[in-house]
Coordinates of C-alpha atoms in Angstrom, one line a residue:
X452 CA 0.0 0.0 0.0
X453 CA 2.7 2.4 1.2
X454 CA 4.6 1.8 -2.3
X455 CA 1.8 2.2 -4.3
X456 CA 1.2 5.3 -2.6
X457 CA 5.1 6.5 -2.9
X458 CA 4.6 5.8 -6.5
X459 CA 1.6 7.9 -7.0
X460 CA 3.8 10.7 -5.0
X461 CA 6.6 11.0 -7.6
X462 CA 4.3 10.8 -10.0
X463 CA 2.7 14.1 -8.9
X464 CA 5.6 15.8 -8.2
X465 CA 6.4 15.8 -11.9
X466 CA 2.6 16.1 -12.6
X467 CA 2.9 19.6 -10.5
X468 CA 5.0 21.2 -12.8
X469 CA 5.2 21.6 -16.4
X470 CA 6.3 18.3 -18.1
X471 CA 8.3 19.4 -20.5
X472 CA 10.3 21.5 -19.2
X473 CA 13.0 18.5 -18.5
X474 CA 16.1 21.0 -18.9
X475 CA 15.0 23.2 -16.3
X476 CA 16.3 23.3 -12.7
X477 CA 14.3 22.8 -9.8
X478 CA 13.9 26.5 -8.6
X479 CA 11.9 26.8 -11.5
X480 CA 10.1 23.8 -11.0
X481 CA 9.3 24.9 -7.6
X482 CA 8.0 28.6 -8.8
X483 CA 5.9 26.9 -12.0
X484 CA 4.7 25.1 -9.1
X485 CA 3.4 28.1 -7.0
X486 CA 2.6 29.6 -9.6
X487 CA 0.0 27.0 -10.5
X488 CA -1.1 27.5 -7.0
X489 CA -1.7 31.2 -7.1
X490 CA -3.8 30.5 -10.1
X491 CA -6.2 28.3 -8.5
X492 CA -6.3 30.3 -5.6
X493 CA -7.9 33.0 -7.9
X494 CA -5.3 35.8 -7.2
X495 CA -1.4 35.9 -7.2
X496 CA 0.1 34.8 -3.5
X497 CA 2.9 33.2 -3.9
X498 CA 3.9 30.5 -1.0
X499 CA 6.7 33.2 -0.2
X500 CA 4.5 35.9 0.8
X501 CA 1.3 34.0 3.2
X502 CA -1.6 35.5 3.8
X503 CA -3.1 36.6 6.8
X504 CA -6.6 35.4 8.1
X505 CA -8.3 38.6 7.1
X506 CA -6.3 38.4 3.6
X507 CA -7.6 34.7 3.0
X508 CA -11.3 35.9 3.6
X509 CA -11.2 38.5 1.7
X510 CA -9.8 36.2 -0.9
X511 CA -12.9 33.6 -0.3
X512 CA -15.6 36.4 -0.7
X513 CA -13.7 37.1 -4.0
X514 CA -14.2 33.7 -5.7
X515 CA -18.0 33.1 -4.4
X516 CA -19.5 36.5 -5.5
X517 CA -20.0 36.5 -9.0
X518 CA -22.9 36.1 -11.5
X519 CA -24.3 33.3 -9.5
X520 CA -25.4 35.7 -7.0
X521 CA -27.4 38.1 -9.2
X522 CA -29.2 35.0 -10.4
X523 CA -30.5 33.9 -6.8
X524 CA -33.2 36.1 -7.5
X525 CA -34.5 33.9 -10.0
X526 CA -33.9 31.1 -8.0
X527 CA -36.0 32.2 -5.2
X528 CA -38.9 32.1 -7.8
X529 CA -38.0 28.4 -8.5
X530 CA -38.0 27.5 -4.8
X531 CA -40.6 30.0 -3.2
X532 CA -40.0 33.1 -1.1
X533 CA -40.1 31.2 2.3
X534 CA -39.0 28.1 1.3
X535 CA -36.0 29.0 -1.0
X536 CA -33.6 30.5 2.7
X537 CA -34.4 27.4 4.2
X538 CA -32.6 24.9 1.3
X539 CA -30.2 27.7 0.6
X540 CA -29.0 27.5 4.1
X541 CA -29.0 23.4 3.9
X542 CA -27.4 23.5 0.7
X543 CA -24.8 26.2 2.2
X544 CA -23.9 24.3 5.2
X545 CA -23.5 20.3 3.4
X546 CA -21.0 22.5 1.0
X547 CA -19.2 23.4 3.8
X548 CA -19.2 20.4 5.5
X549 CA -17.5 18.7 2.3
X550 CA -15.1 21.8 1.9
X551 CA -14.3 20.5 5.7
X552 CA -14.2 17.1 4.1
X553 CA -11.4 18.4 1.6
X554 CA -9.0 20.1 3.8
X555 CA -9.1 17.1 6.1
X556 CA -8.4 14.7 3.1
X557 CA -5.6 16.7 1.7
X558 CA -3.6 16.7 5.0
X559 CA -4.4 13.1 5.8
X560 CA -3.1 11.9 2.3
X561 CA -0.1 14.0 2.8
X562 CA 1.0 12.6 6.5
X563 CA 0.3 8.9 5.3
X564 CA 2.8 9.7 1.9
X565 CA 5.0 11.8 3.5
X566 CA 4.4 14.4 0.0
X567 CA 6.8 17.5 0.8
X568 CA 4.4 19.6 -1.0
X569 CA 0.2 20.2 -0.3
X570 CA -1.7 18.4 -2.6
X571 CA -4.2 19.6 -4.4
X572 CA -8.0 19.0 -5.2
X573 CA -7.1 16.4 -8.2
X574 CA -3.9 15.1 -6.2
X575 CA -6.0 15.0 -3.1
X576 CA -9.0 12.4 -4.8
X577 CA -6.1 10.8 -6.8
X578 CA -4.2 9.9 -3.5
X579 CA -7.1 9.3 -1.6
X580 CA -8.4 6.8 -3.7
X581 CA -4.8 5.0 -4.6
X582 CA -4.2 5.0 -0.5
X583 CA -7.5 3.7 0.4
X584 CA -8.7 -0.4 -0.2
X585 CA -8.3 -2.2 -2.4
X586 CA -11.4 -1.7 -4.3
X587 CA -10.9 2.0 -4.3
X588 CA -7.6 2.0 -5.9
X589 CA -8.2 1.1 -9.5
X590 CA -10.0 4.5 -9.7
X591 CA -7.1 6.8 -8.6
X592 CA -6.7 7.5 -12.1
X593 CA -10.0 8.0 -13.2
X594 CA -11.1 10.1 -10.6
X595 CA -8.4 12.4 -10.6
X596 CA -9.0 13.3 -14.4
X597 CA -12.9 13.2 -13.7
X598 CA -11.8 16.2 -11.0
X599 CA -9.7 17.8 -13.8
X600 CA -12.6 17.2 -16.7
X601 CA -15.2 18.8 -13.9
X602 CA -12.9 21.8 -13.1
X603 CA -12.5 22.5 -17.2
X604 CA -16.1 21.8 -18.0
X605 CA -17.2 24.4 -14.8
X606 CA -14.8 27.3 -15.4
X607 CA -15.7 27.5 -18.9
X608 CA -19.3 27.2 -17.9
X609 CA -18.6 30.6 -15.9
X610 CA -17.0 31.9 -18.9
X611 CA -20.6 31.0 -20.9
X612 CA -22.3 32.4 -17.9
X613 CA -20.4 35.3 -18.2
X614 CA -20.6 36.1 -22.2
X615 CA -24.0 36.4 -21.5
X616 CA -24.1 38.4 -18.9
X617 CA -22.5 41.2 -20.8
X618 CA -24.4 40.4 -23.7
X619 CA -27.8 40.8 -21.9
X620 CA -26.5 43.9 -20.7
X621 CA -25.2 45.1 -24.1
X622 CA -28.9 44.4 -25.3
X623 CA -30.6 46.5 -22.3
X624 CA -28.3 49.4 -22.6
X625 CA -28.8 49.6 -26.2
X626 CA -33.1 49.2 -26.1
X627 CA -32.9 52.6 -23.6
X628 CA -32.0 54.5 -26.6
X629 CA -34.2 52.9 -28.8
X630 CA -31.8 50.5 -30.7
X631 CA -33.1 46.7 -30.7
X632 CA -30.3 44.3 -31.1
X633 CA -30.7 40.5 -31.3
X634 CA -29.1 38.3 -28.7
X635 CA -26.5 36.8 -31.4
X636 CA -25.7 39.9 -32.3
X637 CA -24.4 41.1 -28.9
X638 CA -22.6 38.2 -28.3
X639 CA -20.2 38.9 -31.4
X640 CA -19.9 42.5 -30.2
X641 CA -19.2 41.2 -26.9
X642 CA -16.6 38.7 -28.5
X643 CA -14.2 41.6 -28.9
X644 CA -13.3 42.2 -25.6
X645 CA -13.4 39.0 -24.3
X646 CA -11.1 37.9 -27.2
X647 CA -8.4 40.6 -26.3
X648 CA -8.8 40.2 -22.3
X649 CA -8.5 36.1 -22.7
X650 CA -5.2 36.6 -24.9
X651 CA -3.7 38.4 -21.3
X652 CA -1.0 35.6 -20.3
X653 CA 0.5 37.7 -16.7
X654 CA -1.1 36.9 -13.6
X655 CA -0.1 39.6 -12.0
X656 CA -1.8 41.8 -14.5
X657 CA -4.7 39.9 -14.2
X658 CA -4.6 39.5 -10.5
X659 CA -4.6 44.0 -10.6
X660 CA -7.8 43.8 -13.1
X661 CA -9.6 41.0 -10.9
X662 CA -9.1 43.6 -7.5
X663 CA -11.0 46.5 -9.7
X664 CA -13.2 44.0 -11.1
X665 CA -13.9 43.1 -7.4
X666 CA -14.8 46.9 -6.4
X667 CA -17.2 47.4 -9.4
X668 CA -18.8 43.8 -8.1
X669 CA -19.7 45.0 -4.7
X670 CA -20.6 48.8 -5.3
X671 CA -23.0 47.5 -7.6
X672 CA -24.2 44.7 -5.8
X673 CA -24.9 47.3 -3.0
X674 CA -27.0 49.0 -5.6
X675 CA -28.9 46.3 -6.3
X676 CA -29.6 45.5 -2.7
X677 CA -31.1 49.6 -2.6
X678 CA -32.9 49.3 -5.1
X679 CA -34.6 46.0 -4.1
X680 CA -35.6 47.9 -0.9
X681 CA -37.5 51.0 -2.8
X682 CA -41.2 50.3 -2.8
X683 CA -41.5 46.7 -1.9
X684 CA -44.7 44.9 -2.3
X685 CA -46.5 42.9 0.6
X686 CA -44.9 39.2 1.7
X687 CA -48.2 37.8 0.5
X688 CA -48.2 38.8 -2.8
X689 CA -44.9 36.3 -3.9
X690 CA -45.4 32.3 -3.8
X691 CA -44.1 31.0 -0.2
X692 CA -43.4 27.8 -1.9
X693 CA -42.8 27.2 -5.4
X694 CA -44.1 24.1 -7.7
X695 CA -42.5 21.2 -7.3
X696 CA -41.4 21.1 -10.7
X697 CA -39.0 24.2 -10.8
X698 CA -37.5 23.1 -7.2
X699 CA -34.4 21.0 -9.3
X700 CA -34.2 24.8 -11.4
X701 CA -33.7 26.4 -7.8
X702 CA -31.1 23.6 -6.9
X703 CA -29.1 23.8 -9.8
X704 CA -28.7 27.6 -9.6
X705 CA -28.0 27.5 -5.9
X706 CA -25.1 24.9 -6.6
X707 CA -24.1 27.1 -9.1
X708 CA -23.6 30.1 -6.3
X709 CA -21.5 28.2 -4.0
X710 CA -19.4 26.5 -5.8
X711 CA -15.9 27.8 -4.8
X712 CA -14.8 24.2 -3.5
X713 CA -11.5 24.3 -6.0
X714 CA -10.4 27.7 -4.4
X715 CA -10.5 26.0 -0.7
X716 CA -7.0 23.9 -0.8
X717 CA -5.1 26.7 -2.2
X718 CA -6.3 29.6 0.2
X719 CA -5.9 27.1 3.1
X720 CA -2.4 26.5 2.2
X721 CA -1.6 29.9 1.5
X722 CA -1.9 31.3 5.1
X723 CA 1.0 32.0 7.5
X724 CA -1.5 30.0 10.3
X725 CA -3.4 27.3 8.1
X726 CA -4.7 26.3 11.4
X727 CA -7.3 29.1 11.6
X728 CA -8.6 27.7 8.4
X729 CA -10.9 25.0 9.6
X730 CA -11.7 26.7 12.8
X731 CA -15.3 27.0 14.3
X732 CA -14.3 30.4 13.7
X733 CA -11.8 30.1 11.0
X734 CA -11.8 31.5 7.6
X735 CA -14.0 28.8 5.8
X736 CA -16.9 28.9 8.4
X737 CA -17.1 32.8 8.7
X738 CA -16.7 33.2 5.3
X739 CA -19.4 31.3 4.2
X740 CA -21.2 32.3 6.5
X741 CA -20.8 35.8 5.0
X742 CA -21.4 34.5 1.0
X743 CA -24.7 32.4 2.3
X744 CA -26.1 35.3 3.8
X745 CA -25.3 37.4 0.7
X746 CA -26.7 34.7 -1.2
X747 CA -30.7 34.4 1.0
X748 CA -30.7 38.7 1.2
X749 CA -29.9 38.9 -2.6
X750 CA -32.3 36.2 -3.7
X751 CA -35.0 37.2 -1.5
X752 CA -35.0 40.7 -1.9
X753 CA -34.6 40.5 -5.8
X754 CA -37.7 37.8 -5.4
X755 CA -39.8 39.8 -3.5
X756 CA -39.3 42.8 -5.5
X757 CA -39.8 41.7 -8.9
X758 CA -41.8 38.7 -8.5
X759 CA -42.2 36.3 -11.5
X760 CA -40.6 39.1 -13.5
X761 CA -37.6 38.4 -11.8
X762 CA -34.9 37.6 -14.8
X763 CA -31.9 35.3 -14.7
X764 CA -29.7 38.4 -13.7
X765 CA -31.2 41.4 -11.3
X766 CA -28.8 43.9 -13.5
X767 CA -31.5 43.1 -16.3
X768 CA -34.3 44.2 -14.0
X769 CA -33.0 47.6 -13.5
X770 CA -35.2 50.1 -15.5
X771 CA -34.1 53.5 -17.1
X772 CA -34.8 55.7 -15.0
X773 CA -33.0 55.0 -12.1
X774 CA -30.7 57.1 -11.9
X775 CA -27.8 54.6 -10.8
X776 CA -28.6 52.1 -13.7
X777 CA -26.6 52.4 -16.4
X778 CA -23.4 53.3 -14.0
X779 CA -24.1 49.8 -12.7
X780 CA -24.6 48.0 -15.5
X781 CA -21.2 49.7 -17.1
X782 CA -19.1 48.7 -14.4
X783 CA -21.0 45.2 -13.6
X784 CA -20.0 44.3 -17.2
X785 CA -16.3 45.7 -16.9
X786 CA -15.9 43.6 -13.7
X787 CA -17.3 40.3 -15.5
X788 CA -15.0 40.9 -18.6
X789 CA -11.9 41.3 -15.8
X790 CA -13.5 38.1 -14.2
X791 CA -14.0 35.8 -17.3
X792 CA -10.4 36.4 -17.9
X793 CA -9.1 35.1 -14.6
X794 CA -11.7 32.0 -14.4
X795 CA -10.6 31.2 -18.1
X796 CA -6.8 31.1 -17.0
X797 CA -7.8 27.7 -14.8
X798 CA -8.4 25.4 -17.9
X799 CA -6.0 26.9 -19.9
X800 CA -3.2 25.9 -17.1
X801 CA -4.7 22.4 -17.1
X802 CA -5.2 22.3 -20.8
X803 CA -1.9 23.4 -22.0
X804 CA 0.6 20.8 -20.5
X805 CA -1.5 17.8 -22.0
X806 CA -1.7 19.6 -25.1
X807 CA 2.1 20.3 -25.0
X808 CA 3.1 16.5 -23.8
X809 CA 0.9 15.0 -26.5
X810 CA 1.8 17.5 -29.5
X811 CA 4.8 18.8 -28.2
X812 CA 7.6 20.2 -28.3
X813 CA 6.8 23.3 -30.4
X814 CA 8.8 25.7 -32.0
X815 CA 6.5 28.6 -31.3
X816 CA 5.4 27.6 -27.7
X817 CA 3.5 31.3 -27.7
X818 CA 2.0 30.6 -31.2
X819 CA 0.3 27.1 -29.8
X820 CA -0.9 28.7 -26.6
X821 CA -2.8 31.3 -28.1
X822 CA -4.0 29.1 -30.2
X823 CA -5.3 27.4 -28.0
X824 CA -7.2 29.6 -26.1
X825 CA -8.7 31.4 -29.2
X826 CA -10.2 27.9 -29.6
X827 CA -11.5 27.8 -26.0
X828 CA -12.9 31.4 -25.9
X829 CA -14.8 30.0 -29.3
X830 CA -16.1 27.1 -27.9
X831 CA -17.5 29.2 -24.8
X832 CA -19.3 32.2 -27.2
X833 CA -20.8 29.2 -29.5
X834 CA -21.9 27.0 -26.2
X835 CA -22.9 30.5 -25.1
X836 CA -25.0 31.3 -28.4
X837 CA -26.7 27.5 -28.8
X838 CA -28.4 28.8 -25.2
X839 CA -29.0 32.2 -25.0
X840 CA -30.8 31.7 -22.1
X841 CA -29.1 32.9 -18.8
X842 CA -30.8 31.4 -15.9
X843 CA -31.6 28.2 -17.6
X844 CA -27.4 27.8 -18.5
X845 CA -26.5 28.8 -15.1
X846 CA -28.7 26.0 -13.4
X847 CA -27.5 24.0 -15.9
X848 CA -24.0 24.4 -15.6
X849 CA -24.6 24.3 -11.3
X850 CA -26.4 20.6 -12.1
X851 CA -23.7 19.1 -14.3
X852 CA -20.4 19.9 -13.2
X853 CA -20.8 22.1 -10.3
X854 CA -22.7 19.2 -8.1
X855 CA -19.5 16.9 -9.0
X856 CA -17.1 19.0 -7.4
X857 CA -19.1 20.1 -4.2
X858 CA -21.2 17.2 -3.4
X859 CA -19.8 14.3 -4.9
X860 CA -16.1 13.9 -4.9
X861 CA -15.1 15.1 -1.4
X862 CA -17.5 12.3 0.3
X863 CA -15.8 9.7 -2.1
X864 CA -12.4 10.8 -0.9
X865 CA -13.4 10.9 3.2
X866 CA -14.6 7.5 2.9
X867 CA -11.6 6.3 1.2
X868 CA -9.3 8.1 3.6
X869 CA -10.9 6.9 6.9
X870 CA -11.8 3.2 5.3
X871 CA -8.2 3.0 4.9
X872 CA -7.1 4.4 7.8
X873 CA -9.2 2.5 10.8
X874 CA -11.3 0.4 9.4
X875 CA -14.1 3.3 9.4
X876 CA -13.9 4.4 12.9
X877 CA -13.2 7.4 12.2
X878 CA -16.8 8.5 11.6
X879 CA -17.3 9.7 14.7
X880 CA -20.6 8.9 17.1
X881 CA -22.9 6.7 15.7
X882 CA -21.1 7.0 12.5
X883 CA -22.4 10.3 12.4
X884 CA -19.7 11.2 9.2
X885 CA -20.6 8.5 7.4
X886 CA -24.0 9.8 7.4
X887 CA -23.3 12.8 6.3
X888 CA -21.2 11.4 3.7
X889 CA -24.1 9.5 2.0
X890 CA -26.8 11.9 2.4
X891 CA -24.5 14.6 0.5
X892 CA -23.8 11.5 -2.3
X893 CA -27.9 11.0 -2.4
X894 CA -28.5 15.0 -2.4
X895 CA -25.9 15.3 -5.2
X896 CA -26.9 12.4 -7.5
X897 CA -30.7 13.2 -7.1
X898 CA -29.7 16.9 -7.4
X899 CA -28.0 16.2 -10.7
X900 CA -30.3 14.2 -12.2
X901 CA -33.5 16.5 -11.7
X902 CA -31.7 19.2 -12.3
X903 CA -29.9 18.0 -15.2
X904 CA -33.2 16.9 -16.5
X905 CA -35.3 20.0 -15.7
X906 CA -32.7 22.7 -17.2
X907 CA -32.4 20.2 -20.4
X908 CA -36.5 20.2 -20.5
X909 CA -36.9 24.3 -20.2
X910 CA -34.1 25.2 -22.6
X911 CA -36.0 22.7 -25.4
X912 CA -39.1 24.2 -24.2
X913 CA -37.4 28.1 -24.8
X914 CA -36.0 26.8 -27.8
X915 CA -39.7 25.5 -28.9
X916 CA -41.3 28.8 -28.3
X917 CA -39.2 31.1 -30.5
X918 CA -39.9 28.7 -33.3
X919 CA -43.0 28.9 -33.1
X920 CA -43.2 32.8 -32.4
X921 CA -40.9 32.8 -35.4
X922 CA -43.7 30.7 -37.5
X923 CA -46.7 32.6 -36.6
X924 CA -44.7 35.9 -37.5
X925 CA -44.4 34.4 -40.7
X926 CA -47.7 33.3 -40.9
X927 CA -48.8 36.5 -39.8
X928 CA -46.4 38.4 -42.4
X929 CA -47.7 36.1 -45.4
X930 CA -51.6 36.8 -44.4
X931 CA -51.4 40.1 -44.3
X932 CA -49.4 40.3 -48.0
X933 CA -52.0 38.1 -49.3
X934 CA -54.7 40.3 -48.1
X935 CA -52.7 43.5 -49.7
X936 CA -52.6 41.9 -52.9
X937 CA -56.4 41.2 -53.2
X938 CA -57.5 44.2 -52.1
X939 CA -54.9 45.7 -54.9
X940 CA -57.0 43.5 -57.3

């Protein structure tokens, strides 16, 4: 077991740094190392400089507010006004039981192997899996690129998510002065941008865009919030719970929200005390704390406000003539261009090296990278124009990939660690853990399917109402020059 393990080891050590680059010496491995770290960890701290605790929260409420928030709103309509805090709050504290579940996997698989460096989310389910019995270990391998394939598929999802956020926006901007654009037609004009941003290959530059990106997030966020407070209708008048029907739509958004389980790991490692991590009062429990609470005040109030006009961002809801709108809007859209570029440097980092060990070496090493991610910022603007549909890809993308990585793979790991490591008694009282462990595997496979299968269902039923609007236009368009002609006769 202990071999097996020391094999998987070396193998990541060289997995942890750029595979090619054989005739390099091991100060640069070490900083293409970091470096990879500082990307995951969604803004540039290198292992040299740690971060404080209030430094590591701030960088937590960085990578959960994002788009997902402004769609909770829409949510809430899927779930119901008083039933939607109470699963938000369930949902909010099973992904931070399993965020638990991943810091205590990582170090467990790194005392038993004796690594010299922290593994990471794909190490950690890789290792867990080839340390654990024997009927676990034949899926080290498959797991750890399932985690990788997850990771890819849900940061390019954002990137989706966020193409037509600024396209919706482009659109309402436009339609106050009275020019009508079709949805395809902003997403190519908001191609252009995104193009030139995703073709930026310096963290550090990025890191500088994501911290004004950041500000122009939460001013207008705050905003929003005021605005959501002006005039409110009566409790009564919203549904207190929802259909049954739309309650996977609700999950899948939700997900979607919380899903900053692949920033945990590197923020944990990061600090100059990891201990005051996984505190009851550490960073992870009082910062999500903070992003659930965010997340029930921003879909409730947006909710309650617009009702079942509520749309799949509460940017879109903002009318004319407030007076803030169109200053929001601006710098809400110059925030999620800044953002799409930093989410879309994750797959590109994981991309790259395969693409460079399998095709490799190059001559032009630059010429093949940009390549590459003009092919990925395609993919994500035609994904992105096959759904135009905001709140319908967002549950989506929260369903498929986004219940993987926050419900499913961390329980795997946990009972693969403790399995292996006493026979299960590590579960606690009453096997309380192992409880835990396979209600969150049931709430994520049920939550996948339905949710799956409900966002699949409404996107072919959006997709079957604009053809036939589009046929009765036509319909209409031919009557009406067939009655022009006979009455000309």
């Amino acid at each position: 077991m202990i071999e097996s393990g020391n094999m998987a080891k070396e193998k990541w050590k060289s997995d942890c740094v750029n595979i090619r680059s054989n005739g390099k010496n091991e100060q640069t491995k070490r900083e293409n190392a970091e470096h990879r770290l500082s990307i995951l960890s969604i803004v540039y701290n290198p292992t040299a400089h740690p971060t404080s605790y209030l430094n590591t929260l701030i960088n937590m409420l960085k990578g959960n507010v994002g788009c997902g928030i402004l769609a909770m709103g829409d949510a809430f309509k899927n779930g119901g006004l008083f039933l939607s805090p109470i699963l938000t709050c369930i949902i909010g504290i099973i992904c931070v039981y399993n965020q638990h579940v991943l810091v205590q996997c990582s170090k467990s698989v790194k005392e038993k192997l004796k690594l010299q460096h922290n593994p990471q989310f794909a190490e950690t389910v890789e290792l867990s899996f080839q340390s654990g019995p024997q009927r676990f270990q034949s899926y080290s391998v498959f797991f750890r690129n399932s985690v990788n394939s997850f990771i890819v598929i849900t940061q390019l999802g954002f990137c989706c998510v966020y193409i037509l956020f600024v396209s919706k926006s482009i659109q309402q901007v436009l339609s106050w002065y009275n020019i009508q654009l079709d949805v395809h037609v902003s997403i190519l004009i908001s191609m252009v941008p995104i193009m030139i941003s995703s073709l930026i290959r310096s963290l550090k530059f990025i890191a500088r865009l994501s911290a004004v990106a950041n500000i122009c997030m939460l001013v207008g966020l705050v905003v929003i919030l005021y605005y959501c407070t002006i005039d409110l209708p009566p409790l009564s008048s919203r549904s207190a719970i929802a259909h049954w029907t739309t309650i996977p739509l609700f999950f899948g958004t939700s997900i979607f929200s919380f899903e900053g389980i692949s920033l945990v790991l590197p923020l944990e490692q990061e600090m100059k005390k990891p201990k005051q991590f996984s505190t009851p009062f550490g960073v992870l429990n009082v910062g999500m704390v903070i992003v659930t609470s965010f997340i029930v005040l921003t879909g409730f109030m947006g909710y309650l406000k617009f009702g079942d006009a509520v749309r799949g961002s509460l940017t879109l809801n903002l009318p004319e003539e407030f007076l803030l709108s169109k200053v929001v809007i601006s710098s809400m859209m110059f925030g999620i261009i800044c953002t799409y570029t930093l989410q879309f440097y994750v797959p590109v980092e994981i991309l790259w090296p395969k693409v460079e060990q399998k095709f490799g070496p190059f001559r032009s090493p630059l010429l093949w990278e940009t390549g590459l991610r003009v092919i990925l910022v395609l993919i994500t603007f035609i994904a992105a124009d096959v759904i135009p549909h905001l709140s319908l890809f967002i549950s989506m993308m929260g369903a498929v990939a986004s219940t993987f990585l926050a419900l499913i793979f961390p329980p795997l790991c946990h009972m693969a660690v403790t399995s292996a490591d006493d026979g299960g008694n590590g579960y606690g009282v009453f096997s309380w853990r192992l409880v835990m462990n396979c209600v969150t595997l049931v709430l994520g496979a049920l939550g996948f399917v339905t949710g799956t299968y409900a966002s699949v269902y409404e996107i072919i039923g959006a997709f079957q109402k604009v053809v036939v609007t589009a046929a009765a236009v036509t319909n209409s368009t031919s009557v009406n020059n067939y009655t022009t002609a006979l009455e000309a006769h």
